[in-house]
CSV table of C-alpha atoms and ligand atoms in Angstrom, one decimal:
chain,number,residue,atom,x,y,z
A,1,MET,CA,0.0,0.0,0.0
A,2,SER,CA,1.4,3.4,-0.9
A,3,GLN,CA,2.2,5.7,2.0
A,4,LYS,CA,-0.4,8.2,0.8
A,5,ASN,CA,-3.4,5.8,1.1
A,6,LYS,CA,-2.6,4.7,4.7
A,7,THR,CA,-5.1,5.6,7.4
A,8,LEU,CA,-4.1,6.9,10.8
A,9,GLY,CA,-5.3,3.7,12.3
A,10,GLU,CA,-3.1,1.6,10.0
A,11,PHE,CA,-0.1,3.9,10.6
A,12,ILE,CA,-0.4,3.6,14.4
A,13,ILE,CA,-0.5,-0.2,14.2
A,14,GLU,CA,2.4,-0.4,11.8
A,15,ASN,CA,4.5,1.9,13.9
A,16,GLN,CA,3.8,0.5,17.4
A,17,THR,CA,7.1,-1.3,17.4
A,18,SER,CA,9.1,1.9,16.9
A,19,PHE,CA,7.7,3.3,20.2
A,20,LYS,CA,10.1,2.5,23.1
A,21,TYR,CA,7.4,2.0,25.7
A,22,THR,CA,4.3,-0.2,26.0
A,23,SER,CA,3.1,0.9,22.6
A,24,GLY,CA,-0.5,-0.4,22.9
A,25,GLU,CA,-1.5,2.2,25.5
A,26,LEU,CA,0.1,5.1,23.5
A,27,SER,CA,-1.7,3.9,20.4
A,28,ARG,CA,-5.0,3.9,22.3
A,29,LEU,CA,-4.2,7.4,23.5
A,30,ILE,CA,-3.5,8.7,20.0
A,31,ASN,CA,-6.7,7.0,18.9
A,32,SER,CA,-8.7,8.8,21.6
A,33,ILE,CA,-7.2,12.2,20.5
A,34,ARG,CA,-8.2,11.2,16.9
A,35,LEU,CA,-11.8,10.7,18.1
A,36,ALA,CA,-11.9,14.0,20.0
A,37,ALA,CA,-10.4,15.9,17.0
A,38,LYS,CA,-13.3,14.6,14.8
A,39,VAL,CA,-15.9,15.7,17.3
A,40,VAL,CA,-14.4,19.1,17.8
A,41,ASN,CA,-13.9,19.5,14.1
A,42,HIS,CA,-17.6,18.9,13.5
A,43,GLU,CA,-18.5,21.8,15.9
A,44,VAL,CA,-15.7,24.2,14.7
A,45,ASN,CA,-16.9,23.7,11.1
A,46,LYS,CA,-20.4,24.7,11.9
A,47,ALA,CA,-19.5,27.5,14.4
A,48,GLY,CA,-20.8,30.1,12.1
A,49,LEU,CA,-24.2,28.4,11.8
A,50,VAL,CA,-25.2,28.0,15.4
A,51,ASP,CA,-25.1,30.1,18.4
A,52,ILE,CA,-21.9,28.5,19.6
A,53,ILE,CA,-19.8,31.5,18.9
A,54,GLY,CA,-19.2,34.2,21.5
A,55,ALA,CA,-17.8,34.3,25.0
A,56,ALA,CA,-19.2,31.7,27.3
A,57,GLY,CA,-19.4,34.5,29.8
A,58,ASP,CA,-16.5,32.9,31.8
A,59,THR,CA,-12.8,33.7,31.7
A,60,ASN,CA,-10.0,31.1,31.9
A,61,VAL,CA,-7.0,31.1,34.3
A,62,GLN,CA,-5.3,33.5,31.9
A,63,GLY,CA,-8.1,36.0,32.4
A,64,GLU,CA,-9.1,35.6,28.7
A,65,ASP,CA,-12.7,35.4,27.6
A,66,GLN,CA,-13.6,31.8,27.1
A,67,GLN,CA,-15.3,31.4,23.7
A,68,LYS,CA,-18.0,28.7,23.8
A,69,LEU,CA,-15.9,26.6,21.4
A,70,ASP,CA,-13.0,26.8,23.9
A,71,VAL,CA,-15.2,25.3,26.6
A,72,TYR,CA,-16.7,22.7,24.2
A,73,ALA,CA,-13.3,21.6,22.9
A,74,ASN,CA,-11.9,21.4,26.5
A,75,GLU,CA,-14.9,19.3,27.6
A,76,LYS,CA,-14.7,16.9,24.6
A,77,PHE,CA,-10.9,16.2,24.9
A,78,ILE,CA,-11.2,15.6,28.7
A,79,GLN,CA,-14.3,13.5,28.3
A,80,THR,CA,-12.7,11.3,25.5
A,81,LEU,CA,-9.5,10.8,27.4
A,82,THR,CA,-11.3,10.0,30.6
A,83,ASN,CA,-13.8,7.6,29.0
A,84,ARG,CA,-11.0,5.6,27.3
A,85,ASN,CA,-9.4,5.1,30.7
A,86,ILE,CA,-5.9,5.7,29.4
A,87,VAL,CA,-4.5,8.6,31.3
A,88,CYS,CA,-4.0,9.3,35.0
A,89,GLY,CA,-4.1,13.1,34.7
A,90,ILE,CA,-4.9,16.0,32.4
A,91,ALA,CA,-3.8,19.6,32.4
A,92,SER,CA,-5.5,22.2,30.2
A,93,GLU,CA,-5.2,25.8,29.4
A,94,GLU,CA,-8.9,26.1,30.3
A,95,GLU,CA,-8.5,24.5,33.7
A,96,ASP,CA,-7.0,26.3,36.7
A,97,ASP,CA,-5.5,23.1,38.1
A,98,PHE,CA,-4.7,19.6,36.7
A,99,ILE,CA,-7.4,17.0,36.7
A,100,THR,CA,-6.8,13.6,38.4
A,101,ILE,CA,-8.4,10.6,36.6
A,102,ASN,CA,-9.7,7.6,38.5
A,103,SER,CA,-7.5,8.1,41.5
A,104,GLN,CA,-9.9,6.2,43.7
A,105,ASP,CA,-9.3,3.0,41.6
A,106,GLU,CA,-6.2,1.4,43.1
A,107,ASN,CA,-6.2,-0.8,40.0
A,108,ASN,CA,-5.6,2.3,37.8
A,109,GLN,CA,-2.5,1.3,36.0
A,110,ASN,CA,-2.6,4.3,33.7
A,111,LYS,CA,0.9,5.6,33.0
A,112,TYR,CA,0.3,8.8,30.9
A,113,VAL,CA,-0.5,12.4,31.5
A,114,VAL,CA,-1.8,14.7,28.8
A,115,LEU,CA,-1.4,18.5,28.6
A,116,ILE,CA,-3.6,20.3,26.1
A,117,ASP,CA,-4.5,23.7,24.7
A,118,PRO,CA,-7.9,22.6,23.5
A,119,LEU,CA,-8.5,25.4,21.1
A,120,ASP,CA,-5.5,27.6,20.4
A,121,GLY,CA,-6.2,30.9,18.5
A,122,SER,CA,-9.8,30.9,19.6
A,123,SER,CA,-10.0,34.7,19.2
A,124,ASN,CA,-10.0,33.9,15.5
A,125,ILE,CA,-13.2,31.7,15.7
A,126,ASP,CA,-15.5,34.7,15.1
A,127,VAL,CA,-13.6,35.7,12.0
A,128,ASN,CA,-13.4,32.2,10.4
A,129,VAL,CA,-9.6,31.9,10.7
A,130,SER,CA,-7.9,28.5,11.4
A,131,VAL,CA,-7.6,27.4,15.0
A,132,GLY,CA,-6.0,24.4,16.5
A,133,THR,CA,-5.7,21.9,19.4
A,134,ILE,CA,-2.2,21.3,20.8
A,135,PHE,CA,-1.3,18.2,22.9
A,136,SER,CA,1.7,17.0,24.9
A,137,ILE,CA,2.1,13.5,26.4
A,138,TYR,CA,4.4,12.3,29.2
A,139,ARG,CA,4.8,9.1,31.2
A,140,ARG,CA,4.0,9.8,34.9
A,141,VAL,CA,7.0,10.0,37.2
A,142,THR,CA,5.2,9.2,40.5
A,143,PRO,CA,4.2,5.6,41.3
A,144,VAL,CA,1.5,4.0,39.1
A,145,GLY,CA,-1.7,3.4,41.1
A,146,THR,CA,-1.3,6.5,43.2
A,147,PRO,CA,-3.0,9.9,42.6
A,148,VAL,CA,-1.1,12.0,40.0
A,149,THR,CA,0.8,15.0,41.4
A,150,LEU,CA,2.0,18.3,40.0
A,151,GLU,CA,5.4,16.7,39.6
A,152,ASP,CA,4.0,14.5,36.8
A,153,PHE,CA,3.2,17.6,34.8
A,154,LEU,CA,6.2,19.8,35.5
A,155,GLN,CA,8.6,17.7,33.4
A,156,ARG,CA,11.1,19.1,30.9
A,157,GLY,CA,9.9,19.0,27.3
A,158,SER,CA,12.7,16.6,26.5
A,159,GLU,CA,10.8,14.0,28.5
A,160,GLN,CA,7.7,14.1,26.2
A,161,VAL,CA,6.8,10.7,24.7
A,162,ALA,CA,4.4,12.2,22.1
A,163,ALA,CA,3.1,15.6,21.0
A,164,GLY,CA,1.1,17.0,18.2
A,165,TYR,CA,-1.7,19.4,17.0
A,166,VAL,CA,-4.9,19.3,15.1
A,167,ILE,CA,-5.4,22.2,12.7
A,168,TYR,CA,-9.0,23.1,11.8
A,169,GLY,CA,-8.3,24.9,8.6
A,170,THR,CA,-9.3,24.6,4.9
A,171,SER,CA,-8.9,20.9,5.7
A,172,THR,CA,-8.5,19.4,9.1
A,173,MET,CA,-5.2,17.7,9.9
A,174,LEU,CA,-3.7,15.8,12.7
A,175,VAL,CA,0.1,16.2,12.9
A,176,TYR,CA,2.1,14.4,15.6
A,177,THR,CA,5.3,12.7,16.6
A,178,THR,CA,6.2,9.9,19.0
A,179,GLY,CA,9.9,10.7,18.7
A,180,ASP,CA,10.4,9.0,15.3
A,181,GLY,CA,9.7,11.9,12.9
A,182,VAL,CA,6.6,14.0,12.2
A,183,ASN,CA,3.7,12.8,10.1
A,184,GLY,CA,0.6,14.6,9.0
A,185,PHE,CA,-2.9,13.1,8.4
A,186,THR,CA,-5.7,14.8,6.6
A,187,LEU,CA,-9.4,14.2,7.5
A,188,ASN,CA,-11.7,13.0,4.8
A,189,PRO,CA,-14.9,14.4,6.4
A,190,ALA,CA,-17.2,12.4,4.2
A,191,ILE,CA,-16.1,9.2,5.9
A,192,GLY,CA,-14.5,10.5,9.1
A,193,THR,CA,-11.1,9.0,8.4
A,194,PHE,CA,-7.7,10.5,8.7
A,195,TYR,CA,-5.3,9.6,5.8
A,196,LEU,CA,-1.5,10.0,5.8
A,197,SER,CA,-1.1,13.0,3.5
A,198,HIS,CA,2.2,14.5,4.7
A,199,PRO,CA,4.7,11.7,5.6
A,200,ASN,CA,8.0,12.5,7.3
A,201,MET,CA,7.4,16.3,7.5
A,202,LYS,CA,10.6,18.4,7.7
A,203,PHE,CA,11.3,22.1,8.3
A,204,PRO,CA,13.5,23.5,5.4
A,205,GLU,CA,16.8,24.5,7.1
A,206,ASP,CA,16.3,28.0,5.7
A,207,GLY,CA,13.1,30.0,5.0
A,208,LYS,CA,11.9,33.4,3.9
A,209,ILE,CA,8.9,33.9,6.2
A,210,TYR,CA,9.0,35.5,9.6
A,211,SER,CA,5.9,35.4,11.9
A,212,VAL,CA,5.7,37.9,14.8
A,213,ASN,CA,3.1,40.5,16.0
A,214,GLU,CA,5.0,43.6,14.8
A,215,GLY,CA,2.4,45.7,16.6
A,216,ASN,CA,4.5,45.0,19.7
A,217,TYR,CA,7.8,46.1,18.0
A,218,ILE,CA,8.5,49.0,20.3
A,219,HIS,CA,8.1,46.7,23.4
A,220,PHE,CA,10.5,44.0,22.1
A,221,PRO,CA,14.1,43.4,23.4
A,222,GLN,CA,16.8,45.1,21.2
A,223,GLY,CA,17.9,41.7,19.8
A,224,VAL,CA,14.4,41.0,18.4
A,225,LYS,CA,14.2,44.5,16.9
A,226,ASP,CA,17.6,44.0,15.3
A,227,TYR,CA,16.5,40.6,13.9
A,228,ILE,CA,13.2,42.0,12.5
A,229,LYS,CA,15.2,44.8,10.8
A,230,TYR,CA,17.6,42.1,9.4
A,231,CYS,CA,14.6,40.2,7.9
A,232,GLN,CA,13.4,43.5,6.3
A,233,MET,CA,16.8,44.5,4.8
A,234,GLU,CA,17.4,44.4,1.1
A,235,GLU,CA,20.3,42.0,0.9
A,236,GLY,CA,20.8,38.5,-0.6
A,237,ASP,CA,17.5,36.6,-0.3
A,238,ARG,CA,16.0,39.3,1.9
A,239,PRO,CA,13.7,41.0,2.6
A,240,TYR,CA,11.7,38.1,3.9
A,241,THR,CA,7.9,37.9,3.9
A,242,SER,CA,6.0,38.8,7.0
A,243,ARG,CA,3.1,36.3,7.6
A,244,TYR,CA,1.3,36.3,11.0
A,245,ILE,CA,-2.1,34.6,11.4
A,246,GLY,CA,-2.5,35.1,15.1
A,247,SER,CA,-2.9,31.3,15.5
A,248,LEU,CA,0.3,29.5,16.5
A,249,VAL,CA,-0.8,26.2,15.0
A,250,SER,CA,-1.5,27.8,11.6
A,251,ASP,CA,1.7,29.9,11.5
A,252,PHE,CA,3.8,26.8,12.6
A,253,HIS,CA,2.2,24.5,10.1
A,254,ARG,CA,2.8,26.9,7.2
A,255,ASN,CA,6.4,27.6,8.3
A,256,MET,CA,7.1,23.8,8.6
A,257,ILE,CA,5.9,23.3,5.0
A,258,LYS,CA,7.4,26.4,3.4
A,259,GLY,CA,10.3,27.3,5.8
A,260,GLY,CA,10.1,30.2,8.3
A,261,ILE,CA,10.4,31.3,11.9
A,262,TYR,CA,7.6,32.0,14.5
A,263,MET,CA,8.5,34.4,17.3
A,264,TYR,CA,6.6,35.4,20.4
A,265,PRO,CA,9.3,37.2,22.4
A,266,LYS,CA,9.1,38.7,25.9
A,267,SER,CA,8.3,42.4,25.9
A,268,SER,CA,7.7,45.3,28.2
A,269,LYS,CA,4.1,44.2,28.2
A,270,ASN,CA,4.7,40.5,28.7
A,271,SER,CA,7.8,39.9,30.7
A,272,ASN,CA,7.9,36.2,29.8
A,273,GLY,CA,6.1,36.4,26.5
A,274,LYS,CA,2.5,35.1,26.1
A,275,LEU,CA,2.8,31.5,25.1
A,276,ARG,CA,2.6,28.7,27.8
A,277,LEU,CA,5.5,26.4,28.1
A,278,LEU,CA,3.7,23.1,29.0
A,279,TYR,CA,0.9,22.9,26.4
A,280,GLU,CA,2.0,25.3,23.6
A,281,CYS,CA,5.8,25.7,23.5
A,282,ASN,CA,7.0,22.2,24.5
A,283,PRO,CA,4.8,20.2,22.1
A,284,MET,CA,5.5,22.6,19.2
A,285,ALA,CA,9.3,22.4,20.1
A,286,PHE,CA,9.2,18.6,20.1
A,287,LEU,CA,7.6,18.6,16.7
A,288,ALA,CA,10.0,21.3,15.4
A,289,GLU,CA,13.1,19.3,16.5
A,290,GLN,CA,11.7,16.0,15.1
A,291,ALA,CA,11.3,17.9,11.8
A,292,ASN,CA,14.9,19.1,11.8
A,293,GLY,CA,13.8,22.6,13.1
A,294,LYS,CA,14.7,24.3,16.3
A,295,ALA,CA,12.9,26.0,19.3
A,296,SER,CA,14.3,28.2,22.1
A,297,ASP,CA,13.4,31.1,24.3
A,298,GLY,CA,16.1,33.1,22.4
A,299,PHE,CA,18.9,31.7,24.5
A,300,THR,CA,17.9,28.3,26.0
A,301,ARG,CA,16.5,25.3,24.2
A,302,THR,CA,12.8,25.2,25.0
A,303,MET,CA,12.7,21.5,25.9
A,304,ASP,CA,15.5,22.0,28.4
A,305,VAL,CA,13.6,24.6,30.5
A,306,GLN,CA,12.7,23.1,33.9
A,307,PRO,CA,9.0,24.0,34.4
A,308,THR,CA,8.0,25.5,37.8
A,309,GLU,CA,4.3,26.3,37.2
A,310,LEU,CA,1.5,24.7,35.3
A,311,HIS,CA,0.6,27.8,33.3
A,312,GLN,CA,4.0,29.5,33.1
A,313,ARG,CA,4.9,31.5,30.0
A,314,VAL,CA,8.1,31.6,28.1
A,315,PRO,CA,9.5,33.6,25.1
A,316,PHE,CA,9.3,31.4,22.0
A,317,PHE,CA,11.4,31.3,18.8
A,318,CYS,CA,10.6,28.3,16.6
A,319,GLY,CA,11.1,27.1,13.0
A,320,SER,CA,13.7,26.6,10.4
A,321,LYS,CA,17.0,25.8,12.1
A,322,ASN,CA,19.2,28.5,10.4
A,323,MET,CA,16.6,31.2,11.0
A,324,VAL,CA,16.2,30.4,14.7
A,325,GLU,CA,20.0,30.4,15.1
A,326,LYS,CA,20.3,33.8,13.3
A,327,ALA,CA,17.6,35.2,15.7
A,328,GLU,CA,19.5,33.8,18.7
A,329,GLU,CA,22.7,35.4,17.4
A,330,PHE,CA,21.0,38.8,17.4
A,331,MET,CA,19.7,38.1,20.9
A,332,ARG,CA,23.2,37.2,22.2
A,333,ASN,CA,24.9,40.2,20.5
A,334,ALA,CA,22.3,42.7,21.9
A,335,LYS,CA,22.6,41.2,25.4
B,1,LIG,P1,-1.2,38.1,19.8
B,1,LIG,C1,-3.5,32.6,20.4
B,1,LIG,O1,-4.1,33.3,21.5
B,1,LIG,C2,-2.0,32.6,20.7
B,1,LIG,O2,-1.8,31.8,21.9
B,1,LIG,C3,-1.3,31.9,19.6
B,1,LIG,O3,-2.0,31.0,18.9
B,1,LIG,C4,-1.0,33.1,18.7
B,1,LIG,O4,0.2,33.0,17.9
B,1,LIG,C5,-0.8,34.3,19.7
B,1,LIG,O5,-1.5,33.9,20.9
B,1,LIG,C6,-1.4,35.6,19.2
B,1,LIG,O6,-1.1,36.6,20.2
B,1,LIG,O7,-0.8,38.8,21.1
B,1,LIG,O8,-0.2,38.4,18.7
B,1,LIG,O9,-2.6,38.4,19.4
């Protein structure tokens, strides 16, 4: 069978042996994410038709208005992961604290925790721009059968066993890694099946796209300002193209296919940047490195940062290796 006709289910079965842990559980975990992605996709695609748009009237731990689809996506991923009885804990951008699963069941042998941004870029929902779900998977570090603790979630990104995203765009894709490369699957909505459409995805080492909210320019560190001016300079293959969707998953996905860098630096407005380390930066960094790209906070490899809080923010530079290294060079020289 050609690579391109393979379904996600067939791919998971064929690649179980390449996963260094008990692969059956991780396969079931990826399958549960596949199901939740299809359920959320159905709602995202009809958001404009029903009264599901608009703030749910609540705000999340970040103080951001919770769009109804945020709440819906959060509930669906938590419900699916819980019902499949695969994980021992879940952390979500939409939940103040982590959720313990089946802790009262001493027979609970579940070994995995999942951290999710259930609907990243949700401010774009009302204007029909792509949004996405981001997930990060770890093995627990506390004893199996005991209630999960914060320690199980505050692991370095280098300890992730799997990570990925769903992008609800012109087509819906599931892109993920278990540490053996990055593969993209496109949903055929007519039959509800994901097909391998982008095998072995790689960031081009160089790119000509830079993605940053230039409206914050005056608040950026000098090194970021210098790098942006470098991108805009008429020299060699520059000026680069500025493309910023305001949806991390969409900007990342485009840059991985075409080559580019995404930046959310710290600023005088956001002293640690805006993006969250555990369920945005680490999973995207894992994917980037598995696709020959790079991710850092401008100085330190993202996946080496030791987390201290569930919702902590870090500056984020991610994409084509040579572009990230050039940005880091400007950050060092301006220090
Ligand atoms: P700003 C969406 O809220 C998000 O977390 C990312 O998906 C996106 O890249 C960024 O924030 C947009 O933030 O401040 O530029 O609007």
